[in-house]
Tab-separated table of C-alpha atoms and ligand atoms in Angstrom:
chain	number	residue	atom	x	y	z
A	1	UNK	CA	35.261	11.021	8.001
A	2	UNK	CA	31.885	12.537	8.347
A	3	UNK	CA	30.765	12.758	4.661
A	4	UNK	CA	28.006	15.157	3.458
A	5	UNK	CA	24.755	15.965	4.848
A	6	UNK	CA	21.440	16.223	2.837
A	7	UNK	CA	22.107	19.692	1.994
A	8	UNK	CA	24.866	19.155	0.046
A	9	UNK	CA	23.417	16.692	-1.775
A	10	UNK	CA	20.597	18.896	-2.670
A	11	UNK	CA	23.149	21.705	-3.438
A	12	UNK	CA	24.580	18.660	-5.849
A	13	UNK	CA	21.264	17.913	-7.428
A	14	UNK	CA	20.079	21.299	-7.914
A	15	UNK	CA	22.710	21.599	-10.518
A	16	UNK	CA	20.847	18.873	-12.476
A	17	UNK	CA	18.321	20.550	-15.248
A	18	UNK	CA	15.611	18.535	-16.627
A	19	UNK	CA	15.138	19.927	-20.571
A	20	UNK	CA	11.728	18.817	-20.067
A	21	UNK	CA	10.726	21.513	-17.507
A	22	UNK	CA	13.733	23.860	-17.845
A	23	UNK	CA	14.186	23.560	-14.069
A	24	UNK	CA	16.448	22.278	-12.119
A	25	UNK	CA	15.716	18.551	-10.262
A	26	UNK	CA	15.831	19.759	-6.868
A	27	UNK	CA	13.415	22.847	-7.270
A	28	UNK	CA	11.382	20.847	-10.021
A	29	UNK	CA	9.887	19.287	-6.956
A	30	UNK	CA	10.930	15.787	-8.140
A	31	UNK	CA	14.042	14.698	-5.735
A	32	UNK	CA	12.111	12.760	-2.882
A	33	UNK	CA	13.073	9.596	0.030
A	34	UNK	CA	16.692	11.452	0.031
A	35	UNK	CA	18.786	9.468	2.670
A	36	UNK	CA	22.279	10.212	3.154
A	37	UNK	CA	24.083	8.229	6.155
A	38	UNK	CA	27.822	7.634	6.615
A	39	UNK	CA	28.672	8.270	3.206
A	40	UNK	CA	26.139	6.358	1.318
A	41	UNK	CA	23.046	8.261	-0.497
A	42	UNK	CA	19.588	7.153	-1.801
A	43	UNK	CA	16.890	9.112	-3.410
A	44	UNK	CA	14.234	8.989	-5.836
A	45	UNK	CA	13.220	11.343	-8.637
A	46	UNK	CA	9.426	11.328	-9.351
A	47	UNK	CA	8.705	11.360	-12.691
A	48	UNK	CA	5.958	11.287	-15.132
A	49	UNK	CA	5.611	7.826	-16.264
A	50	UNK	CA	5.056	7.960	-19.626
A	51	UNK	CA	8.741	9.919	-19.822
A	52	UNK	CA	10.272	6.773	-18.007
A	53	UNK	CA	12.759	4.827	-19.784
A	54	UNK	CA	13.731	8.169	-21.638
A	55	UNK	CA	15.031	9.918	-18.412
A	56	UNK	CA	17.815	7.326	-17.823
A	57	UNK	CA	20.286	9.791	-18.487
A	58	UNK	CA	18.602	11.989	-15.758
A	59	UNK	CA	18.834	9.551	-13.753
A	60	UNK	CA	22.451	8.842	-14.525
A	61	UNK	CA	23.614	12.826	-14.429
A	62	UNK	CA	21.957	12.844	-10.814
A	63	UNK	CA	23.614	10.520	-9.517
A	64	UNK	CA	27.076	10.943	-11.000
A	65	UNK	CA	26.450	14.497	-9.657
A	66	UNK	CA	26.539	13.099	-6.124
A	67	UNK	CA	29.710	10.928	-6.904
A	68	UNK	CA	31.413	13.793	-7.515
A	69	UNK	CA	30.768	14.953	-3.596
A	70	UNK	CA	33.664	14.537	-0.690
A	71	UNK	CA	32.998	11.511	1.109
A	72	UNK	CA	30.328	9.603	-0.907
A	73	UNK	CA	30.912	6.132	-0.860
A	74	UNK	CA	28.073	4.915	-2.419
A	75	UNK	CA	24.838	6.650	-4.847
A	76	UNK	CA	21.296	4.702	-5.347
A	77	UNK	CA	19.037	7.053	-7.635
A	78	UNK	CA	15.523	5.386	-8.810
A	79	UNK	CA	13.069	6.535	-11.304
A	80	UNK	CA	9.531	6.422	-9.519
A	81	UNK	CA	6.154	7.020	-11.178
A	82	UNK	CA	4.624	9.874	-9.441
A	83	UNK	CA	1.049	10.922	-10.890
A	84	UNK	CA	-1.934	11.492	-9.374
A	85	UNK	CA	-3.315	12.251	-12.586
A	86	UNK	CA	-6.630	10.028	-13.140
A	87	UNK	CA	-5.677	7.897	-16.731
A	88	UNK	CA	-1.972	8.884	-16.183
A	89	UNK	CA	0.375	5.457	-17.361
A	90	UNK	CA	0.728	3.396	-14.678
A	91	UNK	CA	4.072	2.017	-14.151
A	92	UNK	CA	6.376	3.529	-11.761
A	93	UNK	CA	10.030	2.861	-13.157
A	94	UNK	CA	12.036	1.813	-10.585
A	95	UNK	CA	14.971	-0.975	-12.072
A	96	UNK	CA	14.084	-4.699	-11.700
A	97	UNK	CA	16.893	-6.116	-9.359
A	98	UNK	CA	17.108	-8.218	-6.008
A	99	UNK	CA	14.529	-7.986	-3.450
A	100	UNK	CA	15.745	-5.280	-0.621
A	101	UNK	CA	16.312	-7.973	1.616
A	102	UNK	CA	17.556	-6.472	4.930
A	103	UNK	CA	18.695	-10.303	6.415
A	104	UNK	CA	15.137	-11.381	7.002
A	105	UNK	CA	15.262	-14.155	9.910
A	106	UNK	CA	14.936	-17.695	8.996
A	107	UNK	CA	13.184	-20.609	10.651
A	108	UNK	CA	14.433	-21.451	13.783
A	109	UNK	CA	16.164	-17.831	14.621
A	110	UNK	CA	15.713	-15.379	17.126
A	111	UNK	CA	13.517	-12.422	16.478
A	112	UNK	CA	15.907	-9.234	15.365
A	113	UNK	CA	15.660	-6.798	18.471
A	114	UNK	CA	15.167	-3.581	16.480
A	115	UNK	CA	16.128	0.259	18.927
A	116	UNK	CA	12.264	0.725	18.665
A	117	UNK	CA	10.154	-2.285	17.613
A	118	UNK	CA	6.410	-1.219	19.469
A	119	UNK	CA	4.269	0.986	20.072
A	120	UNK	CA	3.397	3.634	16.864
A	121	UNK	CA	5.409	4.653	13.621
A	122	UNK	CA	7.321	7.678	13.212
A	123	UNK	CA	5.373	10.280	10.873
A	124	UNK	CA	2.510	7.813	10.184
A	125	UNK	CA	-0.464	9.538	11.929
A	126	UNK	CA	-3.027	6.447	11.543
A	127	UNK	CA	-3.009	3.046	10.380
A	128	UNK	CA	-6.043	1.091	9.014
A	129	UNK	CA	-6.360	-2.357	8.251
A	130	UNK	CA	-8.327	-4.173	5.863
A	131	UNK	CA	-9.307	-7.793	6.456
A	132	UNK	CA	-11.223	-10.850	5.216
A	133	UNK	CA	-12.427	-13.931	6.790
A	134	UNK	CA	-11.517	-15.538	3.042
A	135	UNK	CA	-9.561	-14.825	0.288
A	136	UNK	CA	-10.979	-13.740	-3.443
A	137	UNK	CA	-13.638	-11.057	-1.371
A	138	UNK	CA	-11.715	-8.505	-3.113
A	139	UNK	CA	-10.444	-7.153	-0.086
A	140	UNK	CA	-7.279	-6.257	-2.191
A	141	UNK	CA	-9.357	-4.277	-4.628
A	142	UNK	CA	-11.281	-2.660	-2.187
A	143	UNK	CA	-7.847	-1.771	-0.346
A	144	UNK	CA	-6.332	-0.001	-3.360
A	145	UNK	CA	-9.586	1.774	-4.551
A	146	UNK	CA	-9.593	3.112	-0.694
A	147	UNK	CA	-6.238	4.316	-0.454
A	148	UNK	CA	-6.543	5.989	-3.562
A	149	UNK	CA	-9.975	7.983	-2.678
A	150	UNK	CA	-8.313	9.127	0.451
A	151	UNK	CA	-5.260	10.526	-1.665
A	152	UNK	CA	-7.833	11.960	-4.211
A	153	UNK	CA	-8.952	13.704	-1.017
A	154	UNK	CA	-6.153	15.093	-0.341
A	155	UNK	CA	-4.747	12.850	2.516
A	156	UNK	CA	-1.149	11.384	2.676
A	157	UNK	CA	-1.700	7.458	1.709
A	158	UNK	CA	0.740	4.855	2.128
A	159	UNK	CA	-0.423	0.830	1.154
A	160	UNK	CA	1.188	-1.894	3.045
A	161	UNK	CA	0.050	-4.840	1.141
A	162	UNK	CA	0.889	-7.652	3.756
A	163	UNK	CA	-1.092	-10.294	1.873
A	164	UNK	CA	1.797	-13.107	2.304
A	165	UNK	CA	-0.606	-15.678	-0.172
A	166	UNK	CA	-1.447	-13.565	-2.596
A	167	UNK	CA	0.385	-9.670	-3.115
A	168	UNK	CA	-1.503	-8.498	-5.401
A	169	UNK	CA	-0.994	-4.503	-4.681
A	170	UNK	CA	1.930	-4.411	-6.944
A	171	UNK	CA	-0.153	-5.368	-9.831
A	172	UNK	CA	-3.481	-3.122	-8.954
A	173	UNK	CA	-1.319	0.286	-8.615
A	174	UNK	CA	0.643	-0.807	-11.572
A	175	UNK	CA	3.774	-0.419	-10.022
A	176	UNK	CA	6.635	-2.599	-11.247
A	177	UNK	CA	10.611	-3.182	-10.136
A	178	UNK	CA	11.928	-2.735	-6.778
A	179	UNK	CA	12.556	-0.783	-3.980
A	180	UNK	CA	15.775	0.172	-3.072
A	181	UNK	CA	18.059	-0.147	0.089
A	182	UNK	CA	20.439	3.075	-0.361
A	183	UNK	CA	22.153	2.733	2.840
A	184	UNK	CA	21.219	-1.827	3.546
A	185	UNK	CA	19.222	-0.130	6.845
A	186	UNK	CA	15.964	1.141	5.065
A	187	UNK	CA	14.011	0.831	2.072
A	188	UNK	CA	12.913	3.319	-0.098
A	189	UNK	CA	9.216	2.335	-1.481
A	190	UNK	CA	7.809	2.928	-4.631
A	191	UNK	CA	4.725	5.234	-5.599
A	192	UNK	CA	2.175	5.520	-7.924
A	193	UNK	CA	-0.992	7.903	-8.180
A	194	UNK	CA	-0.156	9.958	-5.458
A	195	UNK	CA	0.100	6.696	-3.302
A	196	UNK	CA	3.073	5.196	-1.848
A	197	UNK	CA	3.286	1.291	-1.904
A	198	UNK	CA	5.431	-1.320	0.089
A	199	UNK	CA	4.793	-5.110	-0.995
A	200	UNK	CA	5.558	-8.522	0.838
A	201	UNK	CA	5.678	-9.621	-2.832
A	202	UNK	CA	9.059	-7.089	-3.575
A	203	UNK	CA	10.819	-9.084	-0.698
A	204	UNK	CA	11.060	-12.228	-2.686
A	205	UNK	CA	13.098	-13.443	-5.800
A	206	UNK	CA	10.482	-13.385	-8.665
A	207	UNK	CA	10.115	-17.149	-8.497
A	208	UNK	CA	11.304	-17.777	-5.333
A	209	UNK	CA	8.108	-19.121	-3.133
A	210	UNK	CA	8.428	-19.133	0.224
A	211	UNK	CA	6.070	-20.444	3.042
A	212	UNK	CA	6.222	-17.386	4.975
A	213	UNK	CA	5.516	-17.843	8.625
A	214	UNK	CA	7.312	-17.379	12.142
A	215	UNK	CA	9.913	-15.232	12.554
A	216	UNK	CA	10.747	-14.654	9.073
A	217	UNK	CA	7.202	-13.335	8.776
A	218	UNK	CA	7.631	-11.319	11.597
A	219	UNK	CA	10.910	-9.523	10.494
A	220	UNK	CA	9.325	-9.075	7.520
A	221	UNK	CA	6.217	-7.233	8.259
A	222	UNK	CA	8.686	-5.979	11.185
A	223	UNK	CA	10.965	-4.485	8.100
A	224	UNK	CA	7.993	-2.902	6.215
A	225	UNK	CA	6.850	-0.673	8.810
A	226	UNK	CA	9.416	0.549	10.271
A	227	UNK	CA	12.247	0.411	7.894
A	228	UNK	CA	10.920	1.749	4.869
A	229	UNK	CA	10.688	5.176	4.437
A	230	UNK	CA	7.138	5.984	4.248
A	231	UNK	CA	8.105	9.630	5.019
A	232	UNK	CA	4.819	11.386	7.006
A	233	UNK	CA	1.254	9.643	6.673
A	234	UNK	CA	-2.134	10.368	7.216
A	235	UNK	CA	-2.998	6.893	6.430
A	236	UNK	CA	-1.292	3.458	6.023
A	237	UNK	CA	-3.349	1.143	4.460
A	238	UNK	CA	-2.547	-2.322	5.595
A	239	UNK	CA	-4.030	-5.368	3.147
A	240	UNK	CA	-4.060	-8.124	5.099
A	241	UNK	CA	-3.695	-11.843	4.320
A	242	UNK	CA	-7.483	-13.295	4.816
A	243	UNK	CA	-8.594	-15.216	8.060
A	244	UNK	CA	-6.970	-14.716	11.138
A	245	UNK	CA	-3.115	-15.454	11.535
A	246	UNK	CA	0.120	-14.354	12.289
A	247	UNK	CA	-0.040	-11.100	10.592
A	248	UNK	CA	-3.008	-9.888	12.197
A	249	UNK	CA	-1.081	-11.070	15.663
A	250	UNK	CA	1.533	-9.381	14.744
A	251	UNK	CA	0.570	-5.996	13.407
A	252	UNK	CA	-1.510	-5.643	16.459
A	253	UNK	CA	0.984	-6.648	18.380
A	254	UNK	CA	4.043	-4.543	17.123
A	255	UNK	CA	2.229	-1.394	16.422
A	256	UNK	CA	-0.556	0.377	17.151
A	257	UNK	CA	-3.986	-0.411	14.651
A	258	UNK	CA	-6.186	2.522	14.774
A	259	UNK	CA	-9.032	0.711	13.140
A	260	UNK	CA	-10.171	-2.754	11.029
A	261	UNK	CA	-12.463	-2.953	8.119
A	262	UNK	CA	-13.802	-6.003	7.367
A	263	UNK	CA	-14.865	-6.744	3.430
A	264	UNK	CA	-16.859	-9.946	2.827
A	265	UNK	CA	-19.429	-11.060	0.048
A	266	UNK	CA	-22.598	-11.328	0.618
A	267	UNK	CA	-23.055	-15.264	0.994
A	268	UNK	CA	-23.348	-16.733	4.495
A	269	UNK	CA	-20.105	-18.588	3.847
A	270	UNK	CA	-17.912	-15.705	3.341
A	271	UNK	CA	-20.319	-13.890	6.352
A	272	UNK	CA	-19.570	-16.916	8.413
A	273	UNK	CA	-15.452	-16.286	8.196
A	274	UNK	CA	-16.161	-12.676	8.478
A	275	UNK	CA	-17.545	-12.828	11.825
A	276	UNK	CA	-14.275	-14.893	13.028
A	277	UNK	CA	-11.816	-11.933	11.689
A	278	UNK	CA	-14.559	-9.663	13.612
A	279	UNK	CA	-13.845	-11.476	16.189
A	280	UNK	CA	-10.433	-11.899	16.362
A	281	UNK	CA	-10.187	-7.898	16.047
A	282	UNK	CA	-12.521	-7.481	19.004
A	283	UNK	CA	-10.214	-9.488	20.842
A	284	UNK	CA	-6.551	-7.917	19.851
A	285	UNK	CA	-8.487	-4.909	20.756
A	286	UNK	CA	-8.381	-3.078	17.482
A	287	UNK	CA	-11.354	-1.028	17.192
A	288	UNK	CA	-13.836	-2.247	14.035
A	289	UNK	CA	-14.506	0.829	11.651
A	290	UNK	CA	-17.120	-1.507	9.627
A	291	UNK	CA	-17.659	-3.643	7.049
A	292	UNK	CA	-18.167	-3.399	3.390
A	293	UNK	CA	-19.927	-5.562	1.313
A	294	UNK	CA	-17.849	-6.444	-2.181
A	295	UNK	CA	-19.252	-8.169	-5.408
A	296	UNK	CA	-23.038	-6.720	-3.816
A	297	UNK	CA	-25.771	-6.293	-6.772
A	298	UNK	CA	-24.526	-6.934	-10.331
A	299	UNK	CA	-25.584	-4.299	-12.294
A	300	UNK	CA	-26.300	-6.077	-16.344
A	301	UNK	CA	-24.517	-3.607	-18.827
A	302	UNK	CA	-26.683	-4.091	-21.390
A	303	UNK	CA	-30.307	-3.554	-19.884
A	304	UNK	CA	-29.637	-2.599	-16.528
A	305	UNK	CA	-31.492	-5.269	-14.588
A	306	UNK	CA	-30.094	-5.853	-11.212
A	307	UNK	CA	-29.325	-9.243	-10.088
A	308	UNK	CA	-28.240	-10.256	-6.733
A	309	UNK	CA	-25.215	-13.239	-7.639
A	310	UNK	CA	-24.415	-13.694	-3.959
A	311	UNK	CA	-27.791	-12.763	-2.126
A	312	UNK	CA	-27.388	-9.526	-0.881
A	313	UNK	CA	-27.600	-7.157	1.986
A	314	UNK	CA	-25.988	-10.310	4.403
A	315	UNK	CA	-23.552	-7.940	5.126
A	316	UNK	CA	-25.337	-4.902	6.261
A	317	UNK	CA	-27.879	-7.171	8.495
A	318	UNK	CA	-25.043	-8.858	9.825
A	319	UNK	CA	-23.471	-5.360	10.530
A	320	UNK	CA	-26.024	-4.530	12.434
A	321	UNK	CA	-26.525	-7.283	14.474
A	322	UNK	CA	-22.853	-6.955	15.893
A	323	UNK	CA	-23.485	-3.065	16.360
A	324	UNK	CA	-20.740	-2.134	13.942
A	325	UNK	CA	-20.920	0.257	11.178
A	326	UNK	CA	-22.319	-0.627	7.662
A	327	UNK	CA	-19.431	1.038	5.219
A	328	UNK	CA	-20.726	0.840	1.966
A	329	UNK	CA	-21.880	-1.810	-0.307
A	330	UNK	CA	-19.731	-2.414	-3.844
A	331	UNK	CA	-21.455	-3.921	-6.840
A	332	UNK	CA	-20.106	-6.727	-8.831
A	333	UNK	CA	-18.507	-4.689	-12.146
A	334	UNK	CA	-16.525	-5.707	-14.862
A	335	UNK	CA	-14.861	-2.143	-14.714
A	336	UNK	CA	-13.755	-2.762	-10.914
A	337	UNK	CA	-12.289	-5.951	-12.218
A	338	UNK	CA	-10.397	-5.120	-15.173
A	339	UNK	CA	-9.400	-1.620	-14.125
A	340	UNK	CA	-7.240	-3.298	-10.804
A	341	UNK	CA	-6.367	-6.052	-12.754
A	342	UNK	CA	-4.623	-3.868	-15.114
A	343	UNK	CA	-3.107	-1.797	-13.011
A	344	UNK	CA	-5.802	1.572	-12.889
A	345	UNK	CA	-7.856	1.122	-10.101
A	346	UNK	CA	-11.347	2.491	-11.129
A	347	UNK	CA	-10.966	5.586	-8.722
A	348	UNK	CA	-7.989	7.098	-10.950
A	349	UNK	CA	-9.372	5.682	-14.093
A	350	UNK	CA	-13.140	6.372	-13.773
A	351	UNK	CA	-13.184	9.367	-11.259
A	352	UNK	CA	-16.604	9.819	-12.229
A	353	UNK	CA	-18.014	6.687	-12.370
A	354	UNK	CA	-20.918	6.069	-9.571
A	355	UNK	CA	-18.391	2.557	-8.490
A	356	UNK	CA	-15.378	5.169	-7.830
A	357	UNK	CA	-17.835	7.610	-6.156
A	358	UNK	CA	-18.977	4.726	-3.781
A	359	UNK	CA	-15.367	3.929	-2.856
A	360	UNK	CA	-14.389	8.354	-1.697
A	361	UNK	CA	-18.113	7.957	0.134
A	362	UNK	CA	-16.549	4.850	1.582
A	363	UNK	CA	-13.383	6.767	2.347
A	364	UNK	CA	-15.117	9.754	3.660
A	365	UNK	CA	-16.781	7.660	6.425
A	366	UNK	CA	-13.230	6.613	6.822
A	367	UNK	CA	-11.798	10.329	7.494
A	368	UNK	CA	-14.874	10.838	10.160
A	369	UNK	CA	-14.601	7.708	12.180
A	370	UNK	CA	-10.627	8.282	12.608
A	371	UNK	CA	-10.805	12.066	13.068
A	372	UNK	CA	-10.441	11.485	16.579
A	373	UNK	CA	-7.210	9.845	16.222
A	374	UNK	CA	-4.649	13.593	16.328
A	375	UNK	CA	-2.447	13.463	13.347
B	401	ADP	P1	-8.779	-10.677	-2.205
B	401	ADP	O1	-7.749	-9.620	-1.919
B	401	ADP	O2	-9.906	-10.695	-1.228
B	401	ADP	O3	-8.188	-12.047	-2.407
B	401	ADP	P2	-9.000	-9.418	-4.807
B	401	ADP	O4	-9.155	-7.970	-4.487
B	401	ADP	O5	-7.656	-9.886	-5.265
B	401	ADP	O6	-9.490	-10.316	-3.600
B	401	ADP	O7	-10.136	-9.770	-5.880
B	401	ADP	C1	-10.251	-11.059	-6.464
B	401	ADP	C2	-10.709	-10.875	-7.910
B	401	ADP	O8	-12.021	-10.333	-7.912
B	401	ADP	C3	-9.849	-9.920	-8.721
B	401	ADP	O9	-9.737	-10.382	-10.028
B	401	ADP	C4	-10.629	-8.603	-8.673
B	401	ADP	O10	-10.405	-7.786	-9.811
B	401	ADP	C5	-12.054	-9.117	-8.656
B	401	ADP	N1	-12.966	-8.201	-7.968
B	401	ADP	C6	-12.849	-7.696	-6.727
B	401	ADP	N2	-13.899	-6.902	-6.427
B	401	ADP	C7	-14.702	-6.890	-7.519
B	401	ADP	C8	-15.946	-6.258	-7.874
B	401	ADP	N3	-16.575	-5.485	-6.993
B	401	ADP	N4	-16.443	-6.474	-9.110
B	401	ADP	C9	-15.810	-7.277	-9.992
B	401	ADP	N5	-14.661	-7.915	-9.745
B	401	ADP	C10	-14.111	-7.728	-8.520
């Protein structure tokens, strides 16, 4: 039996009103990630946040709906945040449940020959990756604040947080729950502020911890790029674990890494590991966009002096001294902190602040130095 095609799930959907915007689903622009193979069909609706729990019933109509079609076997609908809009709520929706866990390998197996597992992604035109020679640099921070200036520039952003110690993109973009396997062969990710986000952290059980390394590592990071539905990218963001291991290897190795930023504090220490992730990039032949210095002057809120916690400027000379580009320095702010930490990056929550202006100049160097790269 052949089963439906995507039209006739959209022909299915469109039936669907939301009272809210006295449109139907389909041309209310918020069906997206439809996948309909052999029978089984996954799709998301994007929906304002702060509607969430209170569109259940959409939720439940639209996929019912589908039910109802000649060879469906199976129906995964999910309720994703989708707002660009700086201040919007933050949590996208999607149901708590198991991790999407596509039979990651285990210690001792043989890597998982995928039909295509080199060489670049299909619809992602350029891929970026953000390291650190040590953790706590803010690399993370400086990740999400990046992906969202390029989206706030218009660009197609997706944010591979591959930071096996410590995901912590989940949390920044204030994106909660799970993605979903509709068909047990891809993944549907989750979005928030115009930014679509794929976590090692939504591959484990909550409080399952897991020394990730070898192969299981591999199919993992393996899974995320080419399994999950990222749909077409400008960018993909990839947040790297800090110092130089098997992710780096692998990333470089599996796919193609249009360019490496480097964040690192200002102190020598942090400079010292730095240079070794330079390194290491120099030699998997991924081409070094720059660094950025994180946690730079610390501005005092109350009278303005500046004070330089971590010395300052390290970065830039040492920038120099390698010939690589200086991106941008970021001060040390209470509003960078407690804006990621709680889940609105200070780009979408302070558009106007001079930090979130520093991150789109950052990103705007970004656009330049890849423009080379043909979408
Ligand atoms: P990493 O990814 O390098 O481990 P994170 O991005 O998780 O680092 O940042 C570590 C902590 O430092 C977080 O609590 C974050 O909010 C904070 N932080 C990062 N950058 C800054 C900054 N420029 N000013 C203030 N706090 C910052």
């Amino acid at each position: 039996m052949s089963g439906p095609v995507k039209e006739d799930v959209l022909a299915a959907l469109s039936g669907i009103t939301d009272p809210a915007k006295g449109k139907d689903i389909v041309s209310a622009g918020m069906v997206s990630g439809l996948v309909v193979k052999n029978g089984a069909v996954g799709f998301a609706l994007e929906v304002d946040p702060a509607r969430g729990a209170a569109l259940e019933p959409l939720r439940k109509a639209a996929e019912d709906a589908v039910k109802g079609l000649d060879g469906v076997t199976s129906v995964t609908a999910v309720l994703t945040a989708h707002s660009s809009e700086p201040g919007a709520a933050p949590q996208a929706v999607a149901p708590k449940g198991p991790p999407p866990n596509l039979g990651l390998a285990k210690e001792g197996d043989k890597p998982i020959p995928t039909s295509k597992d080199t060489g670049p992604i299909d619809g992602i035109a350029r891929i970026i990756a953000v390291g650190s020679g040590k953790g706590g640099v803010g690399k993370s921070t400086v990740s999400a604040n990046i992906a969202l200036a390029l989206a706030a520039q218009g660009k197609k952003v997706g944010l591979l947080d591959a930071d096996v110690y410590g995901p912590s993109q989940p949390r920044m973009l204030g994106v909660s729950g799970r993605p979903s396997t509709p068909d047990g062969k891809t993944i549907l990710p989750l979005r928030n502020y115009g930014v679509t986000v794929m976590s090692m952290g939504f591959m484990l059980e909550d409080d399952q911890s897991v020394v990730w390394r070898g192969p299981m590592l591999m199919s993992a990071l393996q899974q995320m790029l080419r399994q999950v539905q990222w749909g077409k990218l400008d960018y993909l963001i990839v947040d790297l674990p800090p110092g130089t291991g098997d992710v780096q290897l692998t990333l470089s190795q599996k796919t193609q890494v249009d360019g490496a930023i480097i964040v690192s504090t200002p102190q020598d220490v942090a400079l010292i590991d730095a240079k070794k992730a330079i390194d290491m990039f120099s030699k998997l032949k991924v081409p070094l966009l720059g660094m950025i210095e994180n946690m730079s002057t610390y501005v005092c809120p109350n009278c303005d002096h500046e004070a330089h916690i971590f010395g300052h400027g390290g970065a830039k000379d040492e920038a120099e001294k390698l010939g690589i580009p200086f991106l941008g320095e970021i001060p040390l702010d209470i509003d960078i902190r407690l804006s990621s930490d709680g889940g609105t990056p200070i780009v979408v929550s302070k558009p106007k602040s001079p930090q979130a202006a520093r991150f789109r100049e950052i990103a705007a160097s970004l656009i330049d130095a890849t423009s080379t790269v043909p979408a």
